[in-house]
Amino acid sequence: MTVQATENVSTSYSQPSDRRGGFYTAKRFGTPLLVIAALGGLLLFLYSRGEPDKIEAFALNWDYMLAKIDEHIRISLFSAIVVALIAIPMGIVISRSKSRIVSAVVLGLANVGQATPAVGVIILLALTFGIGWATAVAALVIYGLLPVLRNTITGIAQIDPNITEAARGMGMRPLQVLFKIELPLAVPVILAGFRTALVFSVGVATIATFINAGGLGEVIVVGLKLTRPAVLLTGAIVVSCIALLLDWLAGLAEDALRPKGV
Amino acid sequence: MANKTGATIELLNVSKVYPNQPEPAVENFTMTINPGELVMLVGPSGCGKTTTMKMINRIIEPSSGSIKIDGQDILTLDQNQLRRNIGYVIQQIGLFPHMTIAENVAVVPTLLGWSKDKIRARVAEMLELVELDPSVFSNRYPKQLSGGQQQRVGVARALSADPPVMLMDEPFGATDPITRERLQAEFQQLQANIGKTIVFVTHDFEEAIKLGDRIAVLSKRSKIEQFDTPANILANPASEYVASFIGEGAALKRLALMRVDSAVESGNATGPAISRDENLRVALDSVVLNAGRPVPVVGGGRVSIESISAALGIDVSRLGQ
Amino acid sequence: MGKYDLSLIWPFFLDKLDEIIELSTEHVLVVLISVLLATIFGVSLGLFAWDKPLLRSASIATAGVILTIPSMALLALMIPTFGLGWVPTLIALALYSLLPIVRNTVVGLREVPEAVMESARGMGMSPLRVLLSVQMPIAWPVILTGLRVATQLAIGIASIAAYVAGPGLGVYIFKGLSMLGAKNALNFALTGTVMIIIIALLFDALFILIKRLTTSRGIRG
């Protein structure tokens, strides 16, 4: 089983970045430039409109925005870390298991999971366990689990069996084969899954506002409900910039952690 | 087992039966391999030769029978300890792509807990042994090397802990013919110096003749059809099967195994002189190029069609027609 | 879960069947239209850009940026210009669906082995001919996979559209939320979610069928 991203139905973008070549590629600078341009444009737009009205002023002030940004990043990162802590060991255990049925079942579940709408998951969880931060985290974790789990399994499965046979033939113990050979070689694929999970987290965290978990979704909702386009745009642009920046940072980490010879 | 060249390998009634398969892959395989000997297992694909070899380092566990290295039953040993004392080279090489060349070669010494200095010195020594300049290659990654260079690293990696036994599974099979010839020649040279006990699997009979001290020709279920020196197998194939495996031109192949020494006759000749250390195949080529007239041998004497025919016991003038 | 009575879901389902069918139809329609739009645009872009390195990476990167934007935010961004309802939903979904379609078109066309391309050219086929009768058929399964991924994405994201007065089963999910604590809240949310999963799985099966029927037997995996 090779990781052929293009044939991999279950995910839209869990493939290792293909940034090779030098450090100074357009992609490395493209995202920050885009973010700066978007935020700069937003600020220009807001200031050129003059004083916000009373309703707008509720949201369009630095204290409130920074608090929402902080909430949003916190919940996204926290869930992503929980996801990594659960999904990577789980993926390893599943790929150790001799039976192919187990990983087939997991991958099948992953596909159904992919088809489950995030907003459905989060609202069903809220109806069952109550609203609030913990429920939101649970939804984010459930949603982010699949890409990391799947990529851990495929990342290990795609390794050329000759390489692991050579390792065993040289007398490496199973754990040595895992830690010295398999995991380092699977890192790019696992990280790509983590990156997807991170982007999912930011997106699902936006929806988490429906169950009172705060974050920038709240800004969007305020803008919508009170029909203040400026507020709505601010929330949407800022949260998009966070998603882009986190994705970009994860991409950098991916490049830095990729084993050199690969 | 370290620091000793060569060990005896004894396989006794070794069989391998896979579940859900009616026939055993290997059936009652018995063979004794002497210290320092290079034994070639030759046979068509699917005959069980690779399975037989892989049971020696327990990549495949035998179903029955016993395998001893220097008298010690390998089934009683810890399989990882066992493997650290057996060099292992496979066709696909299996270099670790995320490790540098030096790190690849250092794997087994590291597993064995050698000191850093000793490992560093050993890696350099090994790379030099396979004619790769350590100052150039140590810090490169496998993907930066050609196929031939990668295969040399594979050999260096297998030899790094100085194992008494080496297992080689079609190590040169994936390289182009010219690279293969060079690797074979280098390997021959190498083995002359290191004298390991080597089990070498190939489907290429030419390669078996060129490299092997003894050749085991195998048929289905790893049945030994003949186990003898290359010269004896060429001269007296034990069965139709073996003969068909040798194919055409057995006599010419035998010539390649004989030294000029064995066919020198007295007398004078004109033309380019050839060395006594050359093989008779080269000598015959020289004679043919010399329009069939005898050619001189360095240090006195000459070789002719007649003297070569006498040494081989077959009239070589009728070969190749 | 004491507050909710799951045993009532079947009577609930039968009671609301007409509405459920209507919302499901809307959901399917909005997905079909937006994926169709994205396909027309995305495949054309891929066909045009696949052999132009700069344009190729620029279009894939742009589509990648769009996909990174949270769906809530993208929908919100549409509202000042397009208002509420179907139009912003269709545009947002089409934009989301672009990446898998463009990327897979480009990758599929580029994956055709050079030897095959060369022998096609060597037989005197024009570039357009090579594209249509050699590259497209070979790239087709990959492109189709892109459509499949795009459809799955659109089905899921369409559920959020209800929040901006868009169509589809999301309406039931949000109804459940707004009735938090009421007897039928879970029934609404659960019905909406499960129906979306069913639609997604049906589409997936449909794509597998289409792939089997339209892929040359010589390259079927």
Coordinates of C-alpha atoms in Angstrom, one line a residue, chain B residues 20-297:
Chain B
N20 CA -2.3 -23.3 3.5
Q21 CA 0.3 -24.6 1.0
P22 CA 0.1 -28.2 -0.1
E23 CA 3.8 -28.6 -0.9
P24 CA 6.7 -27.7 1.3
A25 CA 8.8 -24.8 0.0
V26 CA 12.0 -26.6 1.2
E27 CA 12.1 -30.3 1.9
N28 CA 14.8 -32.2 3.8
F29 CA 17.6 -29.9 2.8
T30 CA 21.0 -31.2 4.1
M31 CA 24.3 -29.5 3.4
T32 CA 27.6 -28.8 5.1
I33 CA 29.5 -25.7 4.2
N34 CA 33.1 -25.5 5.2
P35 CA 34.7 -22.5 6.9
G36 CA 35.7 -19.8 4.3
E37 CA 33.8 -21.5 1.6
L38 CA 31.6 -19.6 -0.9
V39 CA 28.6 -21.8 -1.8
M40 CA 26.3 -20.7 -4.6
L41 CA 22.7 -21.8 -4.5
V42 CA 21.5 -21.8 -8.1
G43 CA 18.0 -22.6 -9.4
P44 CA 15.0 -21.2 -11.2
S45 CA 12.8 -18.7 -9.4
G46 CA 10.4 -20.4 -6.9
C47 CA 12.7 -23.4 -6.3
G48 CA 13.1 -22.4 -2.6
K49 CA 16.7 -21.3 -2.8
T50 CA 16.0 -17.9 -1.1
T51 CA 13.8 -19.6 1.5
T52 CA 16.7 -22.0 2.3
M53 CA 19.1 -19.1 2.7
K54 CA 16.8 -17.0 4.8
M55 CA 16.4 -19.8 7.3
I56 CA 20.0 -19.5 8.2
N57 CA 19.4 -16.1 9.8
R58 CA 15.9 -17.0 10.8
I59 CA 14.2 -14.3 8.7
I60 CA 12.2 -17.4 7.9
E61 CA 11.8 -19.9 10.7
P62 CA 12.4 -23.5 9.6
S63 CA 9.5 -25.9 10.2
S64 CA 11.8 -28.8 11.0
G65 CA 15.4 -29.9 10.9
S66 CA 18.4 -28.3 12.4
I67 CA 20.9 -25.6 11.4
K68 CA 24.2 -25.3 13.2
I69 CA 26.9 -22.7 12.9
D70 CA 30.2 -23.8 14.3
G71 CA 28.4 -26.6 16.0
Q72 CA 25.9 -24.4 17.7
D73 CA 22.2 -24.9 17.0
I74 CA 21.0 -21.5 15.8
L75 CA 17.4 -22.2 16.9
T76 CA 18.7 -22.1 20.5
L77 CA 20.2 -18.6 20.0
D78 CA 18.5 -15.3 20.4
Q79 CA 17.5 -14.5 16.9
N80 CA 18.7 -10.9 17.0
Q81 CA 22.1 -11.9 18.5
L82 CA 22.4 -14.5 15.7
R83 CA 21.6 -11.9 13.0
R84 CA 24.1 -9.5 14.3
N85 CA 26.8 -12.1 13.6
I86 CA 25.6 -12.9 10.1
G87 CA 26.2 -10.4 7.3
Y88 CA 23.1 -10.0 5.1
V89 CA 22.9 -8.5 1.6
I90 CA 19.7 -8.6 -0.4
Q91 CA 19.1 -7.7 -4.0
Q92 CA 17.0 -4.6 -3.2
I93 CA 19.9 -3.6 -0.9
G94 CA 17.6 -2.1 1.7
L95 CA 19.8 0.7 2.6
F96 CA 18.1 3.0 5.2
P97 CA 17.2 6.1 3.2
H98 CA 17.1 8.4 6.2
M99 CA 20.6 7.5 7.3
T100 CA 23.9 8.6 5.8
I101 CA 26.2 6.1 4.2
A102 CA 28.4 6.1 7.3
E103 CA 25.4 5.6 9.6
N104 CA 24.2 2.7 7.5
V105 CA 27.5 1.0 7.7
A106 CA 27.6 1.7 11.5
V107 CA 24.3 0.0 12.2
V108 CA 25.4 -3.4 13.4
P109 CA 28.5 -2.2 15.3
T110 CA 26.2 0.3 17.1
L111 CA 23.8 -2.5 17.9
L112 CA 26.8 -4.5 19.3
G113 CA 27.7 -1.5 21.5
W114 CA 31.1 -0.7 20.0
S115 CA 32.8 2.6 21.1
K116 CA 32.3 5.6 18.8
D117 CA 36.0 5.7 17.9
K118 CA 36.1 2.1 16.9
I119 CA 32.9 2.5 14.9
R120 CA 34.3 5.5 13.0
A121 CA 37.5 3.7 12.2
R122 CA 35.6 0.6 11.1
V123 CA 33.3 2.5 8.8
A124 CA 36.2 4.2 7.1
E125 CA 37.9 0.8 6.8
M126 CA 34.8 -0.8 5.3
L127 CA 34.2 1.9 2.8
E128 CA 37.8 1.7 1.6
L129 CA 37.4 -2.1 1.4
V130 CA 34.6 -1.6 -1.1
E131 CA 36.5 1.1 -2.9
L132 CA 34.4 4.1 -1.8
D133 CA 36.4 7.0 -0.6
P134 CA 35.1 7.6 3.0
S135 CA 35.9 11.4 2.8
V136 CA 33.6 11.6 -0.2
F137 CA 30.8 9.2 0.7
S138 CA 30.5 9.1 4.5
N139 CA 28.0 11.9 4.7
R140 CA 26.0 11.3 1.6
Y141 CA 22.6 9.7 1.6
P142 CA 21.8 6.5 -0.3
K143 CA 19.7 8.3 -2.9
Q144 CA 22.7 10.3 -4.0
L145 CA 24.6 7.1 -5.0
S146 CA 24.4 5.0 -8.1
G147 CA 23.0 1.5 -8.0
G148 CA 26.5 0.0 -8.1
Q149 CA 27.7 2.3 -5.3
Q150 CA 24.6 1.5 -3.2
Q151 CA 25.3 -2.2 -3.6
R152 CA 28.9 -1.7 -2.4
V153 CA 27.6 0.1 0.6
G154 CA 25.3 -2.9 1.2
V155 CA 28.3 -5.2 1.2
A156 CA 30.3 -2.9 3.5
R157 CA 27.3 -2.7 5.9
A158 CA 27.1 -6.5 6.0
L159 CA 30.8 -6.9 6.7
S160 CA 31.1 -4.1 9.2
A161 CA 30.9 -6.2 12.3
D162 CA 33.2 -8.8 10.8
P163 CA 30.7 -11.6 10.9
P164 CA 32.0 -15.1 10.1
V165 CA 29.0 -15.8 7.9
M166 CA 27.5 -13.9 5.1
L167 CA 24.2 -14.4 3.3
M168 CA 23.8 -12.9 -0.1
D169 CA 20.5 -12.9 -2.0
E170 CA 21.1 -12.1 -5.6
P171 CA 23.2 -9.1 -4.5
F172 CA 24.2 -8.0 -8.0
G173 CA 20.9 -9.0 -9.7
A174 CA 19.5 -5.5 -10.0
T175 CA 22.5 -3.9 -11.6
D176 CA 23.3 -3.4 -15.3
P177 CA 25.7 -6.0 -16.9
I178 CA 28.8 -3.8 -16.9
T179 CA 28.4 -2.8 -13.3
R180 CA 27.6 -6.4 -12.4
E181 CA 30.9 -7.6 -13.9
R182 CA 32.8 -5.0 -12.0
L183 CA 31.1 -5.8 -8.7
Q184 CA 31.6 -9.5 -9.2
A185 CA 35.3 -9.0 -9.9
E186 CA 35.7 -6.7 -6.9
F187 CA 33.7 -9.2 -4.7
Q188 CA 36.0 -12.0 -5.8
Q189 CA 39.0 -10.0 -4.8
L190 CA 37.4 -9.1 -1.5
Q191 CA 36.5 -12.7 -0.7
A192 CA 40.0 -13.8 -1.4
N193 CA 41.1 -11.5 1.4
I194 CA 38.4 -11.9 3.9
G195 CA 37.6 -15.6 3.6
K196 CA 34.1 -15.5 5.0
T197 CA 31.7 -18.5 4.8
I198 CA 29.2 -17.3 2.3
V199 CA 25.9 -18.6 1.1
F200 CA 25.1 -16.8 -2.1
V201 CA 21.8 -17.2 -3.9
T202 CA 21.6 -16.5 -7.6
H203 CA 19.6 -17.6 -10.7
D204 CA 22.5 -16.7 -13.0
F205 CA 24.6 -19.8 -13.6
E206 CA 27.5 -17.8 -15.1
E207 CA 27.7 -15.8 -11.9
A208 CA 27.7 -19.1 -9.9
I209 CA 30.6 -20.4 -12.0
K210 CA 32.6 -17.2 -11.7
L211 CA 32.3 -16.8 -8.0
G212 CA 31.5 -20.1 -6.3
D213 CA 33.9 -22.5 -4.6
R214 CA 31.0 -25.0 -4.8
I215 CA 27.7 -24.8 -6.5
A216 CA 24.5 -26.4 -5.5
V217 CA 22.1 -26.7 -8.4
L218 CA 18.5 -26.8 -6.9
S219 CA 15.2 -27.9 -8.3
K220 CA 11.7 -27.6 -6.8
R221 CA 11.4 -27.7 -3.0
S222 CA 15.1 -26.9 -2.9
K223 CA 16.1 -30.4 -3.8
I224 CA 19.9 -30.6 -4.4
E225 CA 20.4 -31.9 -8.0
Q226 CA 24.2 -31.6 -7.8
F227 CA 26.6 -30.1 -5.3
D228 CA 30.1 -29.8 -6.5
T229 CA 32.9 -27.5 -7.7
P230 CA 32.1 -25.5 -10.9
A231 CA 34.6 -27.4 -12.9
N232 CA 33.2 -30.8 -11.9
I233 CA 29.6 -29.7 -12.6
L234 CA 30.6 -28.4 -16.0
A235 CA 32.5 -31.6 -16.8
N236 CA 30.0 -34.1 -15.4
P237 CA 26.5 -32.7 -15.0
A238 CA 24.7 -35.2 -12.8
S239 CA 21.5 -35.1 -14.6
E240 CA 19.6 -33.8 -17.6
Y241 CA 18.2 -31.1 -15.3
V242 CA 21.7 -29.9 -14.4
A243 CA 22.9 -30.1 -18.0
S244 CA 19.9 -28.0 -19.1
F245 CA 20.8 -25.5 -16.5
I246 CA 24.3 -25.2 -17.7
G247 CA 23.0 -24.6 -21.1
E248 CA 25.1 -24.3 -24.2
G249 CA 28.8 -23.9 -24.2
A250 CA 29.7 -25.9 -21.1
A251 CA 33.2 -26.5 -22.5
L252 CA 33.8 -22.8 -23.1
K253 CA 32.6 -22.1 -19.5
R254 CA 35.1 -24.6 -18.2
L255 CA 37.9 -23.0 -20.1
A256 CA 37.2 -19.8 -18.2
L257 CA 37.9 -21.8 -15.0
M258 CA 41.3 -23.1 -16.1
R259 CA 44.6 -21.3 -16.0
V260 CA 46.9 -20.9 -18.9
D261 CA 49.5 -22.8 -16.9
S262 CA 47.6 -26.1 -17.5
A263 CA 48.0 -25.9 -21.3
V264 CA 51.5 -24.5 -21.9
E265 CA 53.5 -26.6 -24.4
S266 CA 57.1 -26.0 -25.4
G267 CA 57.9 -24.3 -28.6
N268 CA 58.0 -20.9 -30.1
A269 CA 55.3 -18.7 -31.4
T270 CA 54.8 -15.2 -32.6
G271 CA 52.1 -12.7 -31.6
P272 CA 51.1 -10.9 -28.4
A273 CA 52.2 -12.9 -25.3
I274 CA 49.7 -13.8 -22.6
S275 CA 50.2 -14.2 -18.9
R276 CA 50.3 -17.6 -17.2
D277 CA 47.7 -16.4 -14.7
E278 CA 45.1 -15.7 -17.4
N279 CA 42.3 -18.2 -18.0
L280 CA 42.2 -20.5 -21.0
R281 CA 39.2 -18.7 -22.4
V282 CA 41.3 -15.6 -22.9
A283 CA 44.1 -17.8 -24.3
L284 CA 41.8 -19.3 -26.8
D285 CA 40.6 -15.9 -27.9
S286 CA 44.2 -14.8 -28.4
V287 CA 44.9 -17.8 -30.5
V288 CA 41.8 -17.2 -32.6
L289 CA 42.8 -13.5 -33.0
N290 CA 46.2 -14.8 -34.1
A291 CA 44.6 -16.5 -37.0
G292 CA 44.7 -19.9 -35.3
R293 CA 48.4 -19.8 -34.8
P294 CA 49.9 -20.6 -31.4
V295 CA 50.6 -17.6 -29.1
P296 CA 53.6 -17.2 -26.8
V297 CA 53.3 -17.3 -23.0

